[in-house]
mmCIF file of C-alpha atoms in Angstrom:
data_model
loop_
_atom_site.group_PDB
_atom_site.id
_atom_site.type_symbol
_atom_site.label_atom_id
_atom_site.label_comp_id
_atom_site.label_asym_id
_atom_site.label_seq_id
_atom_site.Cartn_x
_atom_site.Cartn_y
_atom_site.Cartn_z
ATOM 1 C CA MET E 1 -15.782 48.443 19.260
ATOM 2 C CA THR E 2 -17.476 52.146 20.186
ATOM 3 C CA ASP E 3 -20.310 51.396 17.709
ATOM 4 C CA VAL E 4 -21.303 48.163 18.837
ATOM 5 C CA ALA E 5 -20.734 49.515 21.926
ATOM 6 C CA ARG E 6 -23.410 52.201 20.804
ATOM 7 C CA LEU E 7 -25.653 50.184 18.709
ATOM 8 C CA ALA E 8 -25.612 47.098 21.863
ATOM 9 C CA GLY E 9 -26.512 49.912 24.389
ATOM 10 C CA VAL E 10 -23.472 48.910 26.852
ATOM 11 C CA SER E 11 -19.935 50.259 27.120
ATOM 12 C CA HIS E 12 -16.702 49.431 25.482
ATOM 13 C CA GLN E 13 -15.121 48.091 27.908
ATOM 14 C CA THR E 14 -18.130 45.072 27.900
ATOM 15 C CA VAL E 15 -17.384 44.874 24.639
ATOM 16 C CA SER E 16 -14.153 44.345 25.149
ATOM 17 C CA ARG E 17 -14.873 41.264 27.748
ATOM 18 C CA VAL E 18 -17.597 39.872 25.149
ATOM 19 C CA LEU E 19 -15.155 39.470 22.424
ATOM 20 C CA ASN E 20 -12.218 38.059 25.186
ATOM 21 C CA GLY E 21 -14.685 35.524 26.405
ATOM 22 C CA HIS E 22 -14.608 37.413 29.999
ATOM 23 C CA PRO E 23 -16.787 35.340 32.129
ATOM 24 C CA ASN E 24 -18.621 38.177 34.260
ATOM 25 C CA VAL E 25 -20.788 39.172 31.609
ATOM 26 C CA ARG E 26 -24.403 38.508 31.281
ATOM 27 C CA GLU E 27 -25.485 35.934 29.435
ATOM 28 C CA GLN E 28 -28.933 38.671 27.955
ATOM 29 C CA THR E 29 -25.713 40.989 27.533
ATOM 30 C CA ARG E 30 -23.651 38.466 25.908
ATOM 31 C CA LEU E 31 -25.862 37.803 23.199
ATOM 32 C CA ARG E 32 -26.923 41.632 22.699
ATOM 33 C CA VAL E 33 -23.109 42.181 22.069
ATOM 34 C CA GLN E 34 -22.647 39.827 19.746
ATOM 35 C CA ALA E 35 -25.621 40.797 17.163
ATOM 36 C CA ALA E 36 -24.706 43.969 17.353
ATOM 37 C CA ILE E 37 -21.073 42.732 15.810
ATOM 38 C CA THR E 38 -23.054 40.969 13.313
ATOM 39 C CA GLU E 39 -24.860 43.711 12.114
ATOM 40 C CA LEU E 40 -21.931 45.990 12.136
ATOM 41 C CA GLY E 41 -19.398 43.403 10.314
ATOM 42 C CA TYR E 42 -17.586 43.958 12.753
ATOM 43 C CA ARG E 43 -13.931 42.171 13.293
ATOM 44 C CA PRO E 44 -11.304 43.002 15.932
ATOM 45 C CA ASN E 45 -8.141 44.509 14.797
ATOM 46 C CA ARG E 46 -5.734 41.614 15.748
ATOM 47 C CA ALA E 47 -2.413 43.473 15.327
ATOM 48 C CA ALA E 48 -3.925 46.331 17.712
ATOM 49 C CA ARG E 49 -4.785 44.211 20.722
ATOM 50 C CA ALA E 50 -1.199 42.502 20.140
ATOM 51 C CA LEU E 51 0.083 46.149 20.652
ATOM 52 C CA VAL E 52 -1.674 46.672 24.037
ATOM 53 C CA THR E 53 -1.078 43.311 25.209
ATOM 54 C CA GLY E 54 1.809 42.004 23.982
ATOM 55 C CA ARG E 55 1.267 39.024 22.635
ATOM 56 C CA SER E 56 -0.711 38.055 19.216
ATOM 57 C CA GLN E 57 -3.969 35.900 18.995
ATOM 58 C CA VAL E 58 -1.588 33.980 16.603
ATOM 59 C CA ILE E 59 0.186 30.280 17.400
ATOM 60 C CA GLY E 60 3.551 29.672 15.438
ATOM 61 C CA VAL E 61 3.445 26.298 13.811
ATOM 62 C CA VAL E 62 6.813 24.522 12.498
ATOM 63 C CA ALA E 63 6.401 21.882 10.389
ATOM 64 C CA GLN E 64 8.485 19.676 7.571
ATOM 65 C CA ASN E 65 6.988 20.822 4.109
ATOM 66 C CA THR E 66 5.799 17.103 3.755
ATOM 67 C CA THR E 67 2.809 15.476 2.275
ATOM 68 C CA LEU E 68 3.042 12.123 4.229
ATOM 69 C CA PHE E 69 -0.059 11.516 6.084
ATOM 70 C CA GLY E 70 1.236 11.546 9.671
ATOM 71 C CA PRO E 71 2.159 14.855 10.134
ATOM 72 C CA ALA E 72 -0.695 16.357 7.021
ATOM 73 C CA SER E 73 -2.904 15.456 9.182
ATOM 74 C CA LEU E 74 -1.645 16.417 12.509
ATOM 75 C CA LEU E 75 -0.678 20.313 11.468
ATOM 76 C CA THR E 76 -4.468 20.171 10.206
ATOM 77 C CA ALA E 77 -5.695 18.794 13.267
ATOM 78 C CA LEU E 78 -3.947 22.074 14.685
ATOM 79 C CA GLU E 79 -5.293 24.720 12.369
ATOM 80 C CA GLN E 80 -8.573 23.401 13.835
ATOM 81 C CA ALA E 81 -7.900 23.277 17.387
ATOM 82 C CA ALA E 82 -6.595 26.690 17.241
ATOM 83 C CA ALA E 83 -9.614 27.974 15.376
ATOM 84 C CA GLU E 84 -11.913 26.479 17.993
ATOM 85 C CA ALA E 85 -10.037 28.432 20.400
ATOM 86 C CA GLY E 86 -10.034 31.927 19.073
ATOM 87 C CA PHE E 87 -6.541 31.872 17.120
ATOM 88 C CA ALA E 88 -5.222 31.712 14.074
ATOM 89 C CA VAL E 89 -1.865 29.513 12.865
ATOM 90 C CA SER E 90 0.920 30.913 11.482
ATOM 91 C CA VAL E 91 3.172 27.763 9.193
ATOM 92 C CA GLY E 92 6.763 27.939 9.103
ATOM 93 C CA SER E 93 7.239 24.930 6.497
ATOM 94 C CA VAL E 94 11.325 23.497 6.769
ATOM 95 C CA SER E 95 12.500 21.744 4.522
ATOM 96 C CA ASP E 96 14.783 19.843 6.566
ATOM 97 C CA LEU E 97 14.181 19.705 10.609
ATOM 98 C CA ASP E 98 17.788 20.613 11.771
ATOM 99 C CA HIS E 99 18.855 23.520 14.279
ATOM 100 C CA GLN E 100 19.693 25.704 11.213
ATOM 101 C CA SER E 101 16.008 25.792 10.139
ATOM 102 C CA ILE E 102 13.688 24.904 13.340
ATOM 103 C CA SER E 103 15.590 27.738 14.987
ATOM 104 C CA ALA E 104 14.892 30.433 12.039
ATOM 105 C CA ALA E 105 11.410 29.718 11.307
ATOM 106 C CA VAL E 106 10.877 30.056 15.032
ATOM 107 C CA GLU E 107 12.810 33.654 14.798
ATOM 108 C CA ARG E 108 10.484 34.352 11.798
ATOM 109 C CA HIS E 109 7.596 33.422 14.109
ATOM 110 C CA LEU E 110 9.145 35.464 17.427
ATOM 111 C CA ALA E 111 9.451 38.519 14.788
ATOM 112 C CA HIS E 112 5.275 38.585 14.056
ATOM 113 C CA ARG E 113 4.528 38.278 17.669
ATOM 114 C CA VAL E 114 3.230 34.701 17.816
ATOM 115 C CA ALA E 115 1.550 33.410 21.542
ATOM 116 C CA GLY E 116 2.889 30.238 21.209
ATOM 117 C CA ILE E 117 4.639 27.854 19.017
ATOM 118 C CA VAL E 118 4.699 23.969 18.371
ATOM 119 C CA VAL E 119 6.747 22.584 16.452
ATOM 120 C CA ILE E 120 5.766 18.578 14.778
ATOM 121 C CA ALA E 121 8.946 17.458 15.343
ATOM 122 C CA PRO E 122 9.267 13.419 15.024
ATOM 123 C CA VAL E 123 12.222 13.176 14.362
ATOM 124 C CA GLU E 124 15.767 12.947 15.752
ATOM 125 C CA SER E 125 17.318 15.560 14.111
ATOM 126 C CA ALA E 126 14.700 17.869 15.875
ATOM 127 C CA GLY E 127 14.986 16.851 18.926
ATOM 128 C CA GLU E 128 18.641 18.234 18.963
ATOM 129 C CA ALA E 129 17.122 21.797 17.388
ATOM 130 C CA LEU E 130 14.495 22.153 20.520
ATOM 131 C CA GLY E 131 17.314 21.690 23.060
ATOM 132 C CA ARG E 132 18.367 24.862 22.135
ATOM 133 C CA LEU E 133 15.208 27.557 21.542
ATOM 134 C CA PRO E 134 15.413 29.859 24.048
ATOM 135 C CA LYS E 135 13.863 29.058 27.385
ATOM 136 C CA ASP E 136 11.059 32.371 28.028
ATOM 137 C CA VAL E 137 8.805 30.867 24.722
ATOM 138 C CA PRO E 138 5.472 29.404 24.876
ATOM 139 C CA LEU E 139 6.822 25.643 22.928
ATOM 140 C CA VAL E 140 4.518 22.533 22.272
ATOM 141 C CA THR E 141 5.881 19.727 20.432
ATOM 142 C CA VAL E 142 4.306 17.487 18.753
ATOM 143 C CA ASP E 143 5.542 13.522 18.220
ATOM 144 C CA GLY E 144 8.645 14.844 19.639
ATOM 145 C CA ASP E 145 11.995 13.064 21.355
ATOM 146 C CA PRO E 146 10.236 11.599 24.490
ATOM 147 C CA ARG E 147 13.609 12.033 26.684
ATOM 148 C CA ARG E 148 14.049 15.931 26.167
ATOM 149 C CA PRO E 149 12.111 17.932 29.117
ATOM 150 C CA ILE E 150 9.852 20.177 26.537
ATOM 151 C CA PRO E 151 6.505 19.752 26.792
ATOM 152 C CA LEU E 152 5.291 16.869 24.524
ATOM 153 C CA VAL E 153 1.616 15.852 23.441
ATOM 154 C CA THR E 154 2.216 12.715 20.896
ATOM 155 C CA VAL E 155 -0.089 9.798 20.166
ATOM 156 C CA ASP E 156 0.782 6.476 21.569
ATOM 157 C CA GLN E 157 2.657 4.623 19.282
ATOM 158 C CA VAL E 158 3.884 1.872 21.582
ATOM 159 C CA ALA E 159 0.506 0.793 21.765
ATOM 160 C CA GLY E 160 -0.636 1.153 18.621
ATOM 161 C CA ALA E 161 1.649 -1.554 17.499
ATOM 162 C CA ARG E 162 1.572 -3.706 20.187
ATOM 163 C CA ALA E 163 -2.343 -4.116 19.756
ATOM 164 C CA ALA E 164 -1.289 -4.463 15.715
ATOM 165 C CA THR E 165 0.843 -6.958 16.944
ATOM 166 C CA GLN E 166 -1.971 -8.668 19.357
ATOM 167 C CA HIS E 167 -4.990 -9.264 17.423
ATOM 168 C CA LEU E 168 -2.600 -10.903 14.641
ATOM 169 C CA LEU E 169 -1.443 -13.422 17.284
ATOM 170 C CA ASP E 170 -5.150 -13.881 18.817
ATOM 171 C CA ALA E 171 -5.513 -14.690 14.945
ATOM 172 C CA GLY E 172 -3.535 -17.501 15.500
ATOM 173 C CA HIS E 173 -0.075 -16.711 14.030
ATOM 174 C CA ARG E 174 2.922 -17.969 15.702
ATOM 175 C CA THR E 175 4.620 -14.467 15.145
ATOM 176 C CA VAL E 176 4.685 -11.490 13.068
ATOM 177 C CA TRP E 177 6.569 -9.644 11.188
ATOM 178 C CA HIS E 178 7.291 -5.918 10.932
ATOM 179 C CA VAL E 179 8.582 -3.787 8.158
ATOM 180 C CA SER E 180 9.857 -0.992 9.784
ATOM 181 C CA GLY E 181 9.527 2.933 9.186
ATOM 182 C CA PRO E 182 12.672 5.323 8.889
ATOM 183 C CA PRO E 183 15.366 5.146 11.789
ATOM 184 C CA ASP E 184 15.052 8.051 12.434
ATOM 185 C CA TRP E 185 11.830 8.318 13.383
ATOM 186 C CA PHE E 186 10.260 8.667 17.051
ATOM 187 C CA ASP E 187 7.061 7.198 15.434
ATOM 188 C CA SER E 188 9.049 4.198 13.697
ATOM 189 C CA ALA E 189 10.604 3.727 17.078
ATOM 190 C CA GLY E 190 7.840 3.652 19.234
ATOM 191 C CA ARG E 191 6.249 1.308 16.656
ATOM 192 C CA ILE E 192 9.305 -0.845 16.301
ATOM 193 C CA GLU E 193 9.143 -1.069 20.365
ATOM 194 C CA GLY E 194 5.185 -2.061 20.715
ATOM 195 C CA TRP E 195 6.140 -4.758 18.473
ATOM 196 C CA ARG E 196 8.658 -6.466 20.270
ATOM 197 C CA GLU E 197 6.616 -5.967 23.703
ATOM 198 C CA ALA E 198 3.221 -7.557 22.134
ATOM 199 C CA LEU E 199 5.736 -10.993 20.777
ATOM 200 C CA ARG E 200 7.299 -11.080 24.304
ATOM 201 C CA SER E 201 4.420 -10.990 26.330
ATOM 202 C CA ALA E 202 2.700 -13.496 24.136
ATOM 203 C CA GLY E 203 5.922 -15.908 24.457
ATOM 204 C CA ALA E 204 6.622 -14.863 20.704
ATOM 205 C CA GLU E 205 10.126 -15.212 18.455
ATOM 206 C CA ALA E 206 10.381 -11.918 17.335
ATOM 207 C CA PRO E 207 11.581 -12.080 13.634
ATOM 208 C CA PRO E 208 14.312 -9.817 11.972
ATOM 209 C CA LEU E 209 13.257 -6.387 11.471
ATOM 210 C CA ILE E 210 12.544 -5.389 7.614
ATOM 211 C CA PRO E 211 13.667 -1.524 7.588
ATOM 212 C CA ALA E 212 11.563 0.242 5.303
ATOM 213 C CA ASP E 213 10.667 3.965 4.627
ATOM 214 C CA TRP E 214 7.284 5.196 4.847
ATOM 215 C CA SER E 215 6.469 4.998 0.604
ATOM 216 C CA ALA E 216 4.528 1.992 -1.044
ATOM 217 C CA ALA E 217 7.465 1.460 -3.090
ATOM 218 C CA ALA E 218 9.877 0.231 -0.199
ATOM 219 C CA GLY E 219 6.846 -1.541 1.044
ATOM 220 C CA TYR E 220 6.622 -3.020 -2.368
ATOM 221 C CA ARG E 221 9.978 -4.073 -2.081
ATOM 222 C CA CYS E 222 9.763 -5.738 1.031
ATOM 223 C CA GLY E 223 6.743 -7.052 0.067
ATOM 224 C CA GLN E 224 9.110 -9.058 -2.578
ATOM 225 C CA MET E 225 11.126 -10.364 -0.256
ATOM 226 C CA LEU E 226 8.692 -11.716 2.376
ATOM 227 C CA ALA E 227 6.353 -13.740 -0.509
ATOM 228 C CA ARG E 228 9.469 -15.862 -0.735
ATOM 229 C CA MET E 229 9.592 -16.915 2.338
ATOM 230 C CA PRO E 230 6.777 -19.593 2.941
ATOM 231 C CA GLU E 231 7.245 -19.421 7.004
ATOM 232 C CA VAL E 232 5.578 -15.948 7.106
ATOM 233 C CA THR E 233 2.195 -15.475 7.600
ATOM 234 C CA ALA E 234 1.320 -11.790 8.947
ATOM 235 C CA VAL E 235 2.849 -8.765 8.741
ATOM 236 C CA PHE E 236 2.883 -5.289 10.140
ATOM 237 C CA THR E 237 3.501 -2.063 8.774
ATOM 238 C CA ALA E 238 4.558 0.714 10.389
ATOM 239 C CA ASN E 239 2.193 2.846 8.213
ATOM 240 C CA ASP E 240 -0.899 2.225 5.353
ATOM 241 C CA HIS E 241 1.441 2.884 2.039
ATOM 242 C CA LEU E 242 4.065 0.326 2.931
ATOM 243 C CA ALA E 243 0.992 -2.314 3.660
ATOM 244 C CA LEU E 244 -0.144 -1.103 0.241
ATOM 245 C CA GLY E 245 3.215 -1.605 -1.494
ATOM 246 C CA VAL E 246 2.514 -5.585 0.463
ATOM 247 C CA LEU E 247 -0.486 -5.855 -0.892
ATOM 248 C CA ARG E 248 0.727 -4.895 -4.177
ATOM 249 C CA ALA E 249 3.481 -7.772 -4.266
ATOM 250 C CA LEU E 250 1.863 -10.236 -2.668
ATOM 251 C CA HIS E 251 -0.382 -10.128 -4.826
ATOM 252 C CA GLU E 252 1.773 -10.422 -8.486
ATOM 253 C CA HIS E 253 2.959 -13.655 -6.041
ATOM 254 C CA GLY E 254 -0.263 -15.064 -5.949
ATOM 255 C CA LEU E 255 -0.134 -14.983 -2.721
ATOM 256 C CA ARG E 256 -3.973 -14.485 -0.805
ATOM 257 C CA VAL E 257 -4.464 -11.607 1.703
ATOM 258 C CA PRO E 258 -5.456 -12.940 4.299
ATOM 259 C CA ASP E 259 -6.344 -17.028 3.546
ATOM 260 C CA ASP E 260 -2.087 -17.022 2.685
ATOM 261 C CA ILE E 261 -0.802 -14.225 4.696
ATOM 262 C CA SER E 262 -2.394 -11.556 6.655
ATOM 263 C CA VAL E 263 -1.431 -7.851 7.147
ATOM 264 C CA VAL E 264 -2.344 -4.877 9.322
ATOM 265 C CA GLY E 265 -0.875 -1.350 8.876
ATOM 266 C CA PHE E 266 -1.047 1.852 10.882
ATOM 267 C CA ASP E 267 -2.331 5.640 10.439
ATOM 268 C CA ASP E 268 -6.037 4.418 9.046
ATOM 269 C CA VAL E 269 -5.001 6.228 5.507
ATOM 270 C CA PRO E 270 -8.662 7.776 3.697
ATOM 271 C CA GLU E 271 -8.123 4.734 1.072
ATOM 272 C CA ALA E 272 -6.694 1.978 3.652
ATOM 273 C CA ALA E 273 -11.197 0.514 3.685
ATOM 274 C CA TYR E 274 -10.865 0.270 -0.209
ATOM 275 C CA PHE E 275 -7.776 -1.578 -0.863
ATOM 276 C CA ILE E 276 -7.987 -5.271 -2.064
ATOM 277 C CA PRO E 277 -8.694 -6.341 0.564
ATOM 278 C CA PRO E 278 -9.865 -3.642 3.191
ATOM 279 C CA LEU E 279 -7.214 -2.884 5.129
ATOM 280 C CA THR E 280 -6.936 -3.652 9.063
ATOM 281 C CA THR E 281 -5.210 -0.728 10.989
ATOM 282 C CA VAL E 282 -4.798 1.436 13.863
ATOM 283 C CA ARG E 283 -6.402 4.901 13.691
ATOM 284 C CA PRO E 284 -4.515 7.710 16.053
ATOM 285 C CA ASP E 285 -6.437 10.622 17.189
ATOM 286 C CA PHE E 286 -5.037 13.554 15.594
ATOM 287 C CA ALA E 287 -7.654 15.301 16.634
ATOM 288 C CA ALA E 288 -7.306 15.322 19.833
ATOM 289 C CA VAL E 289 -3.744 15.258 19.878
ATOM 290 C CA ALA E 290 -4.105 18.483 17.898
ATOM 291 C CA ARG E 291 -6.584 19.910 21.433
ATOM 292 C CA ALA E 292 -4.020 18.449 23.425
ATOM 293 C CA SER E 293 -1.435 20.427 22.201
ATOM 294 C CA LEU E 294 -3.281 23.379 21.923
ATOM 295 C CA ASP E 295 -4.478 23.433 26.070
ATOM 296 C CA LEU E 296 -1.146 22.814 26.829
ATOM 297 C CA LEU E 297 0.399 25.997 24.600
ATOM 298 C CA LEU E 298 -2.420 27.794 26.246
ATOM 299 C CA ALA E 299 -1.728 27.172 29.644
ATOM 300 C CA GLN E 300 1.797 27.845 29.307
ATOM 301 C CA ILE E 301 0.732 31.186 27.828
ATOM 302 C CA GLU E 302 -1.319 32.207 30.564
ATOM 303 C CA SER E 303 0.879 31.065 33.540
ATOM 304 C CA SER E 304 4.133 32.040 31.678
ATOM 305 C CA GLN E 305 5.625 28.433 32.514
ATOM 306 C CA VAL E 306 4.427 25.224 32.120
ATOM 307 C CA VAL E 307 1.104 23.412 34.102
ATOM 308 C CA GLY E 308 0.592 19.452 33.810
ATOM 309 C CA PRO E 309 2.965 16.448 32.974
ATOM 310 C CA LEU E 310 5.386 17.022 30.457
ATOM 311 C CA ARG E 311 4.420 14.496 28.172
ATOM 312 C CA GLN E 312 0.598 13.446 27.194
ATOM 313 C CA THR E 313 -0.252 10.136 25.545
ATOM 314 C CA VAL E 314 -3.517 9.824 23.308
ATOM 315 C CA ALA E 315 -4.660 5.918 22.457
ATOM 316 C CA PRO E 316 -4.688 5.048 19.006
ATOM 317 C CA SER E 317 -7.403 2.735 18.019
ATOM 318 C CA LEU E 318 -7.301 -0.846 16.480
ATOM 319 C CA VAL E 319 -9.544 -0.682 13.233
ATOM 320 C CA ALA E 320 -10.282 -4.124 11.994
ATOM 321 C CA ARG E 321 -11.409 -4.886 8.427
ATOM 322 C CA ARG E 322 -10.928 -7.919 6.076
ATOM 323 C CA SER E 323 -7.112 -8.030 6.148
ATOM 324 C CA VAL E 324 -6.172 -10.320 9.179
ATOM 325 C CA GLY E 325 -7.288 -14.187 9.073
ATOM 326 C CA ALA E 326 -6.288 -17.068 10.278
ATOM 327 C CA PRO E 327 -3.109 -18.228 9.444
ATOM 328 C CA PRO E 328 -3.026 -21.586 6.685
ATOM 329 C CA ARG E 329 -2.597 -24.774 7.261
ATOM 330 C CA ARG E 330 0.433 -26.588 5.838
#
């Protein structure tokens, strides 16, 4: 830092203010310091800074070790949002989102003096674990339990499912069948709620829920059953992988989408536009969820208390493609 200050012709305090984004630095001075930093290849010693401030420039993230599209996309988005804010991310992967696993991951993060912690907590067992964590730790949950008094940022699952169901009703279908996700996932519960709300608002009868997991294989099994039910004309699946399985089963039974049955998914996985037919689905804004989570966490870090509403929801958007049409005439 002294070398940077000498080259830029400023004090080392000014260099420190530039590095920390302090507003009380003239733009010309800031540019001169940044040019010196670039020329010398200077990188701040984050370990030394942590010793001085008692806080690192690292955010700890606790997430389940999974390849599921939603949690994996959220983790990537969090890393990008943190980098934009000048923070690195340390990920504590756990095999199960239970009290013991989450507590151990949080303790590891705290041992490394992270500035704050984000927990991607989409299942009920994670909510129970978070309720027992130390209260003085800056903490935000993503897709967590909306009933707990812990700062939470989540995709508006209810609104997304409501939009998907309404889109099918607007196409002329009398009702919509729903293939749901696992019962212990908050995402799944929110999507069931939104589906039921849309049917209730339209005065449509809600058919029996078809429970599944998040896999294409589960969607295929459910699709085999739906294909044998002539009253089914519209299906909303809790994610796109379920929709893929349903599409395969319908095809094997000689049913055309959307001529015979319309299908809507959720998540807008990159492959959804290349399904046959291209899948109408709901797109969560994972980047917006990550930014809101980080903003909420940084506000806690700076003020040592929760700032703003405990719960923030981010609206998803409907992506209309070619898997929805009018119901067949029978």
